[in-house]
PDB file of C-alpha atoms and ligand atoms in Angstrom:
ATOM      1  CA  UNK A   1       0.000   0.000   0.000  1.00  0.00           C
ATOM      2  CA  UNK A   2       1.074   3.558  -0.548  1.00  0.00           C
ATOM      3  CA  UNK A   3       0.864   5.975   2.371  1.00  0.00           C
ATOM      4  CA  UNK A   4       1.008   9.721   2.735  1.00  0.00           C
ATOM      5  CA  UNK A   5       2.445  11.054   5.995  1.00  0.00           C
ATOM      6  CA  UNK A   6       2.031  14.693   6.984  1.00  0.00           C
ATOM      7  CA  UNK A   7       4.174  15.379  10.055  1.00  0.00           C
ATOM      8  CA  UNK A   8       6.272  18.520  10.545  1.00  0.00           C
ATOM      9  CA  UNK A   9       8.555  17.077  13.250  1.00  0.00           C
ATOM     10  CA  UNK A  10      11.681  15.919  11.342  1.00  0.00           C
ATOM     11  CA  UNK A  11      12.668  13.185  13.793  1.00  0.00           C
ATOM     12  CA  UNK A  12       9.212  11.688  14.159  1.00  0.00           C
ATOM     13  CA  UNK A  13       8.433  12.010  10.453  1.00  0.00           C
ATOM     14  CA  UNK A  14      11.659  10.284   9.484  1.00  0.00           C
ATOM     15  CA  UNK A  15      11.099   7.510  12.037  1.00  0.00           C
ATOM     16  CA  UNK A  16       7.553   6.893  10.770  1.00  0.00           C
ATOM     17  CA  UNK A  17       8.574   6.888   7.094  1.00  0.00           C
ATOM     18  CA  UNK A  18      11.555   4.607   7.706  1.00  0.00           C
ATOM     19  CA  UNK A  19       9.628   2.235   9.990  1.00  0.00           C
ATOM     20  CA  UNK A  20       6.707   1.864   7.590  1.00  0.00           C
ATOM     21  CA  UNK A  21       9.013   1.368   4.581  1.00  0.00           C
ATOM     22  CA  UNK A  22      10.781  -1.393   6.505  1.00  0.00           C
ATOM     23  CA  UNK A  23       7.350  -2.979   6.915  1.00  0.00           C
ATOM     24  CA  UNK A  24       6.896  -3.058   3.151  1.00  0.00           C
ATOM     25  CA  UNK A  25       4.880   0.115   2.497  1.00  0.00           C
ATOM     26  CA  UNK A  26       5.545   2.793  -0.088  1.00  0.00           C
ATOM     27  CA  UNK A  27       5.654   6.057   1.877  1.00  0.00           C
ATOM     28  CA  UNK A  28       5.710   9.730   0.896  1.00  0.00           C
ATOM     29  CA  UNK A  29       6.406  11.986   3.862  1.00  0.00           C
ATOM     30  CA  UNK A  30       5.649  15.711   3.833  1.00  0.00           C
ATOM     31  CA  UNK A  31       6.302  18.317   6.502  1.00  0.00           C
ATOM     32  CA  UNK A  32       4.065  20.900   4.952  1.00  0.00           C
ATOM     33  CA  UNK A  33       0.298  20.825   4.305  1.00  0.00           C
ATOM     34  CA  UNK A  34       0.561  22.563   0.941  1.00  0.00           C
ATOM     35  CA  UNK A  35       2.971  19.909  -0.386  1.00  0.00           C
ATOM     36  CA  UNK A  36       0.778  17.091   0.923  1.00  0.00           C
ATOM     37  CA  UNK A  37      -2.214  18.748  -0.698  1.00  0.00           C
ATOM     38  CA  UNK A  38      -0.443  18.804  -4.066  1.00  0.00           C
ATOM     39  CA  UNK A  39       0.736  15.197  -3.664  1.00  0.00           C
ATOM     40  CA  UNK A  40      -2.824  13.973  -3.059  1.00  0.00           C
ATOM     41  CA  UNK A  41      -3.726  14.784  -6.637  1.00  0.00           C
ATOM     42  CA  UNK A  42      -0.556  13.165  -7.985  1.00  0.00           C
ATOM     43  CA  UNK A  43      -0.519   9.665  -6.483  1.00  0.00           C
ATOM     44  CA  UNK A  44      -3.087   6.989  -5.593  1.00  0.00           C
ATOM     45  CA  UNK A  45      -2.706   6.791  -1.816  1.00  0.00           C
ATOM     46  CA  UNK A  46      -4.388   4.086   0.267  1.00  0.00           C
ATOM     47  CA  UNK A  47      -4.264   5.910   3.604  1.00  0.00           C
ATOM     48  CA  UNK A  48      -2.933   9.013   5.338  1.00  0.00           C
ATOM     49  CA  UNK A  49      -1.178   9.574   8.666  1.00  0.00           C
ATOM     50  CA  UNK A  50      -1.875  13.158   9.711  1.00  0.00           C
ATOM     51  CA  UNK A  51      -0.308  15.131  12.532  1.00  0.00           C
ATOM     52  CA  UNK A  52      -2.797  17.639  13.905  1.00  0.00           C
ATOM     53  CA  UNK A  53      -0.220  20.085  15.292  1.00  0.00           C
ATOM     54  CA  UNK A  54       1.272  21.705  12.188  1.00  0.00           C
ATOM     55  CA  UNK A  55       2.637  25.214  11.651  1.00  0.00           C
ATOM     56  CA  UNK A  56       0.303  27.419   9.618  1.00  0.00           C
ATOM     57  CA  UNK A  57      -3.005  25.708   8.884  1.00  0.00           C
ATOM     58  CA  UNK A  58      -3.139  22.787  11.330  1.00  0.00           C
ATOM     59  CA  UNK A  59      -4.005  19.202  10.441  1.00  0.00           C
ATOM     60  CA  UNK A  60      -7.657  19.678  11.363  1.00  0.00           C
ATOM     61  CA  UNK A  61      -8.061  22.548   8.897  1.00  0.00           C
ATOM     62  CA  UNK A  62      -6.548  20.445   6.107  1.00  0.00           C
ATOM     63  CA  UNK A  63      -8.636  17.413   6.980  1.00  0.00           C
ATOM     64  CA  UNK A  64     -11.864  19.403   6.960  1.00  0.00           C
ATOM     65  CA  UNK A  65     -10.886  20.962   3.617  1.00  0.00           C
ATOM     66  CA  UNK A  66     -10.085  17.566   2.060  1.00  0.00           C
ATOM     67  CA  UNK A  67     -13.290  15.970   3.302  1.00  0.00           C
ATOM     68  CA  UNK A  68     -15.333  18.893   1.951  1.00  0.00           C
ATOM     69  CA  UNK A  69     -13.613  18.315  -1.374  1.00  0.00           C
ATOM     70  CA  UNK A  70     -14.810  14.702  -1.304  1.00  0.00           C
ATOM     71  CA  UNK A  71     -11.577  12.926  -0.338  1.00  0.00           C
ATOM     72  CA  UNK A  72     -12.530   9.459   0.934  1.00  0.00           C
ATOM     73  CA  UNK A  73      -8.996   8.287   1.829  1.00  0.00           C
ATOM     74  CA  UNK A  74      -8.838   6.678   5.309  1.00  0.00           C
ATOM     75  CA  UNK A  75      -7.055   9.089   7.680  1.00  0.00           C
ATOM     76  CA  UNK A  76      -5.371   8.348  11.015  1.00  0.00           C
ATOM     77  CA  UNK A  77      -4.543  11.416  13.123  1.00  0.00           C
ATOM     78  CA  UNK A  78      -1.637  11.756  15.550  1.00  0.00           C
ATOM     79  CA  UNK A  79      -2.402  13.722  18.711  1.00  0.00           C
ATOM     80  CA  UNK A  80      -0.794  14.732  21.993  1.00  0.00           C
ATOM     81  CA  UNK A  81      -1.448  12.715  25.136  1.00  0.00           C
ATOM     82  CA  UNK A  82      -3.555  15.410  26.785  1.00  0.00           C
ATOM     83  CA  UNK A  83      -5.507  16.224  23.631  1.00  0.00           C
ATOM     84  CA  UNK A  84      -8.895  14.599  24.344  1.00  0.00           C
ATOM     85  CA  UNK A  85     -10.813  17.477  22.790  1.00  0.00           C
ATOM     86  CA  UNK A  86      -8.425  17.537  19.834  1.00  0.00           C
ATOM     87  CA  UNK A  87      -9.055  13.824  19.242  1.00  0.00           C
ATOM     88  CA  UNK A  88     -12.820  14.275  19.349  1.00  0.00           C
ATOM     89  CA  UNK A  89     -12.584  17.245  16.987  1.00  0.00           C
ATOM     90  CA  UNK A  90     -10.321  15.215  14.679  1.00  0.00           C
ATOM     91  CA  UNK A  91     -12.786  12.339  14.487  1.00  0.00           C
ATOM     92  CA  UNK A  92     -15.631  14.793  13.899  1.00  0.00           C
ATOM     93  CA  UNK A  93     -13.613  16.451  11.128  1.00  0.00           C
ATOM     94  CA  UNK A  94     -13.418  13.141   9.263  1.00  0.00           C
ATOM     95  CA  UNK A  95     -10.562  11.127  10.778  1.00  0.00           C
ATOM     96  CA  UNK A  96     -11.073   7.347  10.852  1.00  0.00           C
ATOM     97  CA  UNK A  97      -8.781   6.605  13.775  1.00  0.00           C
ATOM     98  CA  UNK A  98      -6.193   8.261  15.996  1.00  0.00           C
ATOM     99  CA  UNK A  99      -2.983   7.438  17.853  1.00  0.00           C
ATOM    100  CA  UNK A 100      -1.524   9.247  20.859  1.00  0.00           C
ATOM    101  CA  UNK A 101       2.143  10.238  20.810  1.00  0.00           C
ATOM    102  CA  UNK A 102       4.663   8.702  21.424  1.00  0.00           C
ATOM    103  CA  UNK A 103       3.883   6.401  18.500  1.00  0.00           C
ATOM    104  CA  UNK A 104       4.805   2.701  18.394  1.00  0.00           C
ATOM    105  CA  UNK A 105       5.373   1.841  14.712  1.00  0.00           C
ATOM    106  CA  UNK A 106       3.965  -1.670  15.089  1.00  0.00           C
ATOM    107  CA  UNK A 107       0.742  -0.273  16.527  1.00  0.00           C
ATOM    108  CA  UNK A 108       0.528   2.341  13.775  1.00  0.00           C
ATOM    109  CA  UNK A 109       1.095  -0.384  11.205  1.00  0.00           C
ATOM    110  CA  UNK A 110      -1.653  -2.576  12.726  1.00  0.00           C
ATOM    111  CA  UNK A 111      -4.130   0.317  12.835  1.00  0.00           C
ATOM    112  CA  UNK A 112      -3.418   1.170   9.193  1.00  0.00           C
ATOM    113  CA  UNK A 113      -4.097  -2.449   8.241  1.00  0.00           C
ATOM    114  CA  UNK A 114      -7.366  -2.376  10.175  1.00  0.00           C
ATOM    115  CA  UNK A 115      -8.411   0.884   8.475  1.00  0.00           C
ATOM    116  CA  UNK A 116      -7.668  -0.543   5.034  1.00  0.00           C
ATOM    117  CA  UNK A 117      -9.515  -3.727   5.839  1.00  0.00           C
ATOM    118  CA  UNK A 118     -12.604  -1.691   6.737  1.00  0.00           C
ATOM    119  CA  UNK A 119     -12.156   0.503   3.655  1.00  0.00           C
ATOM    120  CA  UNK A 120     -12.025  -2.551   1.402  1.00  0.00           C
ATOM    121  CA  UNK A 121     -15.113  -4.028   3.090  1.00  0.00           C
ATOM    122  CA  UNK A 122     -13.318  -6.990   4.626  1.00  0.00           C
ATOM    123  CA  UNK A 123     -14.108  -8.181   8.135  1.00  0.00           C
ATOM    124  CA  UNK A 124     -11.477 -10.919   8.347  1.00  0.00           C
ATOM    125  CA  UNK A 125      -7.843 -10.298   9.227  1.00  0.00           C
ATOM    126  CA  UNK A 126      -6.736 -12.898   6.665  1.00  0.00           C
ATOM    127  CA  UNK A 127      -7.847 -12.179   3.099  1.00  0.00           C
ATOM    128  CA  UNK A 128      -9.082 -15.113   1.068  1.00  0.00           C
ATOM    129  CA  UNK A 129      -9.385 -15.273  -2.700  1.00  0.00           C
ATOM    130  CA  UNK A 130     -10.209 -18.722  -4.030  1.00  0.00           C
ATOM    131  CA  UNK A 131      -7.492 -21.010  -2.731  1.00  0.00           C
ATOM    132  CA  UNK A 132      -5.217 -18.078  -2.003  1.00  0.00           C
ATOM    133  CA  UNK A 133      -4.825 -16.702   1.516  1.00  0.00           C
ATOM    134  CA  UNK A 134      -3.041 -13.503   2.418  1.00  0.00           C
ATOM    135  CA  UNK A 135      -2.257 -12.378   5.958  1.00  0.00           C
ATOM    136  CA  UNK A 136      -1.303  -8.664   5.747  1.00  0.00           C
ATOM    137  CA  UNK A 137      -0.050  -8.604   9.359  1.00  0.00           C
ATOM    138  CA  UNK A 138       2.390 -11.479   8.974  1.00  0.00           C
ATOM    139  CA  UNK A 139       2.976 -10.735   5.247  1.00  0.00           C
ATOM    140  CA  UNK A 140       2.352 -14.403   4.542  1.00  0.00           C
ATOM    141  CA  UNK A 141       0.784 -15.948   1.466  1.00  0.00           C
ATOM    142  CA  UNK A 142      -0.592 -19.452   1.251  1.00  0.00           C
ATOM    143  CA  UNK A 143      -1.708 -21.150  -1.924  1.00  0.00           C
ATOM    144  CA  UNK A 144      -3.684 -24.379  -1.442  1.00  0.00           C
ATOM    145  CA  UNK A 145      -2.425 -24.450   2.137  1.00  0.00           C
ATOM    146  CA  UNK A 146       1.229 -24.216   1.118  1.00  0.00           C
ATOM    147  CA  UNK A 147       3.340 -21.197   2.124  1.00  0.00           C
ATOM    148  CA  UNK A 148       4.552 -19.107  -0.831  1.00  0.00           C
ATOM    149  CA  UNK A 149       7.781 -17.150  -0.475  1.00  0.00           C
ATOM    150  CA  UNK A 150       7.406 -13.697  -2.063  1.00  0.00           C
ATOM    151  CA  UNK A 151       9.683 -10.651  -2.114  1.00  0.00           C
ATOM    152  CA  UNK A 152       8.515  -7.318  -0.695  1.00  0.00           C
ATOM    153  CA  UNK A 153       7.549  -5.921  -4.110  1.00  0.00           C
ATOM    154  CA  UNK A 154       5.759  -9.117  -5.122  1.00  0.00           C
ATOM    155  CA  UNK A 155       3.776  -8.941  -1.879  1.00  0.00           C
ATOM    156  CA  UNK A 156       2.947  -5.278  -2.490  1.00  0.00           C
ATOM    157  CA  UNK A 157       1.758  -6.072  -6.018  1.00  0.00           C
ATOM    158  CA  UNK A 158      -0.397  -8.968  -4.838  1.00  0.00           C
ATOM    159  CA  UNK A 159      -1.822  -6.809  -2.057  1.00  0.00           C
ATOM    160  CA  UNK A 160      -2.702  -4.012  -4.508  1.00  0.00           C
ATOM    161  CA  UNK A 161      -4.576  -6.514  -6.714  1.00  0.00           C
ATOM    162  CA  UNK A 162      -6.336  -8.108  -3.734  1.00  0.00           C
ATOM    163  CA  UNK A 163      -7.459  -4.703  -2.473  1.00  0.00           C
ATOM    164  CA  UNK A 164      -9.399  -4.116  -5.684  1.00  0.00           C
ATOM    165  CA  UNK A 165     -10.465  -7.628  -6.727  1.00  0.00           C
ATOM    166  CA  UNK A 166     -13.069  -6.362  -9.211  1.00  0.00           C
ATOM    167  CA  UNK A 167     -10.946  -3.768 -10.927  1.00  0.00           C
ATOM    168  CA  UNK A 168      -8.475  -3.703 -13.774  1.00  0.00           C
ATOM    169  CA  UNK A 169      -5.465  -1.649 -12.692  1.00  0.00           C
ATOM    170  CA  UNK A 170      -3.254   0.028 -15.255  1.00  0.00           C
ATOM    171  CA  UNK A 171       0.485  -0.554 -15.173  1.00  0.00           C
ATOM    172  CA  UNK A 172       0.948   3.071 -14.101  1.00  0.00           C
ATOM    173  CA  UNK A 173      -1.519   2.646 -11.220  1.00  0.00           C
ATOM    174  CA  UNK A 174       0.203  -0.513  -9.986  1.00  0.00           C
ATOM    175  CA  UNK A 175       3.619   1.073 -10.391  1.00  0.00           C
ATOM    176  CA  UNK A 176       2.444   3.975  -8.220  1.00  0.00           C
ATOM    177  CA  UNK A 177       1.228   1.592  -5.497  1.00  0.00           C
ATOM    178  CA  UNK A 178       4.613  -0.119  -5.360  1.00  0.00           C
ATOM    179  CA  UNK A 179       7.029   2.782  -5.513  1.00  0.00           C
ATOM    180  CA  UNK A 180       7.087   6.049  -3.556  1.00  0.00           C
ATOM    181  CA  UNK A 181       9.055   9.104  -4.647  1.00  0.00           C
ATOM    182  CA  UNK A 182      12.093   8.285  -2.516  1.00  0.00           C
ATOM    183  CA  UNK A 183      13.835   5.727  -4.683  1.00  0.00           C
ATOM    184  CA  UNK A 184      13.832   7.231  -8.179  1.00  0.00           C
ATOM    185  CA  UNK A 185      12.141   5.710 -11.209  1.00  0.00           C
ATOM    186  CA  UNK A 186      11.910   1.913 -11.302  1.00  0.00           C
ATOM    187  CA  UNK A 187      13.093   0.053 -14.410  1.00  0.00           C
ATOM    188  CA  UNK A 188      10.413   0.054 -17.091  1.00  0.00           C
ATOM    189  CA  UNK A 189       9.858  -3.715 -17.173  1.00  0.00           C
ATOM    190  CA  UNK A 190       9.988  -4.441 -13.427  1.00  0.00           C
ATOM    191  CA  UNK A 191       6.203  -4.721 -13.122  1.00  0.00           C
ATOM    192  CA  UNK A 192       6.080  -7.417 -15.805  1.00  0.00           C
ATOM    193  CA  UNK A 193       8.848  -9.274 -13.975  1.00  0.00           C
ATOM    194  CA  UNK A 194       6.916  -9.161 -10.679  1.00  0.00           C
ATOM    195  CA  UNK A 195       3.746 -10.390 -12.435  1.00  0.00           C
ATOM    196  CA  UNK A 196       5.719 -13.224 -14.002  1.00  0.00           C
ATOM    197  CA  UNK A 197       7.052 -14.239 -10.565  1.00  0.00           C
ATOM    198  CA  UNK A 198       3.590 -14.192  -8.977  1.00  0.00           C
ATOM    199  CA  UNK A 199       2.280 -16.485 -11.722  1.00  0.00           C
ATOM    200  CA  UNK A 200       5.216 -18.830 -11.374  1.00  0.00           C
ATOM    201  CA  UNK A 201       5.213 -18.947  -7.556  1.00  0.00           C
ATOM    202  CA  UNK A 202       1.436 -19.067  -7.015  1.00  0.00           C
ATOM    203  CA  UNK A 203      -0.561 -20.042 -10.051  1.00  0.00           C
ATOM    204  CA  UNK A 204      -0.480 -19.136 -13.743  1.00  0.00           C
ATOM    205  CA  UNK A 205      -3.993 -17.679 -13.552  1.00  0.00           C
ATOM    206  CA  UNK A 206      -3.599 -15.587 -10.417  1.00  0.00           C
ATOM    207  CA  UNK A 207      -2.899 -12.390 -12.389  1.00  0.00           C
ATOM    208  CA  UNK A 208      -4.931 -11.698 -15.492  1.00  0.00           C
ATOM    209  CA  UNK A 209      -3.530  -9.559 -18.327  1.00  0.00           C
ATOM    210  CA  UNK A 210      -6.120  -7.211 -19.765  1.00  0.00           C
ATOM    211  CA  UNK A 211      -4.646  -6.319 -23.113  1.00  0.00           C
ATOM    212  CA  UNK A 212      -4.056  -2.622 -23.613  1.00  0.00           C
ATOM    213  CA  UNK A 213      -5.320  -1.790 -20.123  1.00  0.00           C
ATOM    214  CA  UNK A 214      -3.298  -3.483 -17.409  1.00  0.00           C
ATOM    215  CA  UNK A 215      -3.708  -6.283 -14.908  1.00  0.00           C
ATOM    216  CA  UNK A 216      -6.477  -7.711 -12.736  1.00  0.00           C
ATOM    217  CA  UNK A 217      -6.749 -10.390 -10.112  1.00  0.00           C
ATOM    218  CA  UNK A 218      -7.445 -13.725 -11.799  1.00  0.00           C
ATOM    219  CA  UNK A 219      -9.263 -16.788 -10.577  1.00  0.00           C
ATOM    220  CA  UNK A 220      -7.264 -18.343  -7.780  1.00  0.00           C
ATOM    221  CA  UNK A 221      -8.492 -21.863  -8.049  1.00  0.00           C
ATOM    222  CA  UNK A 222      -6.524 -24.789  -9.318  1.00  0.00           C
ATOM    223  CA  UNK A 223      -7.399 -25.816 -12.848  1.00  0.00           C
ATOM    224  CA  UNK A 224      -9.637 -28.870 -12.974  1.00  0.00           C
ATOM    225  CA  UNK A 225      -7.651 -32.031 -13.573  1.00  0.00           C
ATOM    226  CA  UNK A 226      -7.528 -32.928 -17.271  1.00  0.00           C
TER     227      UNK A 226
HETATM  228 CA1   CA B   1       3.644  18.572  14.940  1.00  0.00          CA
END
């Protein structure tokens, strides 16, 4: 998943971005609301981590503005320990969840997973698609009960497809889910390579090519015996 972090504190922002990247997420971190605002129109984010105490227009002002504009992205706000009223106001302004500083990255990561699960309409912690099972917390994939060993990017690609099981995603959209703006441009054929690996490691039909458009999740059931 691709995350947007808006946090002006350089130490905390860096720790959050680094910690979440280590946990396999693509992360764009901004210290300034105006930059985050511009980024929202430029990349397909799955969730936002928003600090409420920002210089200039604070996080609440931005959140209210974005919600008025129709932004449906799940948002988790970061608040100070004594900020009960701030938390209530944040939730009322359109936040989906909150965390109190100091932040434990593992807890943040778990709450983001829970928010995305709700956003994608799933109630179960382990996602099932045919004979495929994906546990986003443990980053484990099982196919027909057998564990499948995937790289971080392969996992991110599979997760992006599983999050939108009914949709065809263009190569550009998938590319944007896998890579943030920190690492430079990926090689042009890397997506095809990741798709090839998923088919080889899981099942030939697990990713469907939609000619001229992109890729979609395929049927994840074993072919009937000939
Ligand atoms: Ca702050």
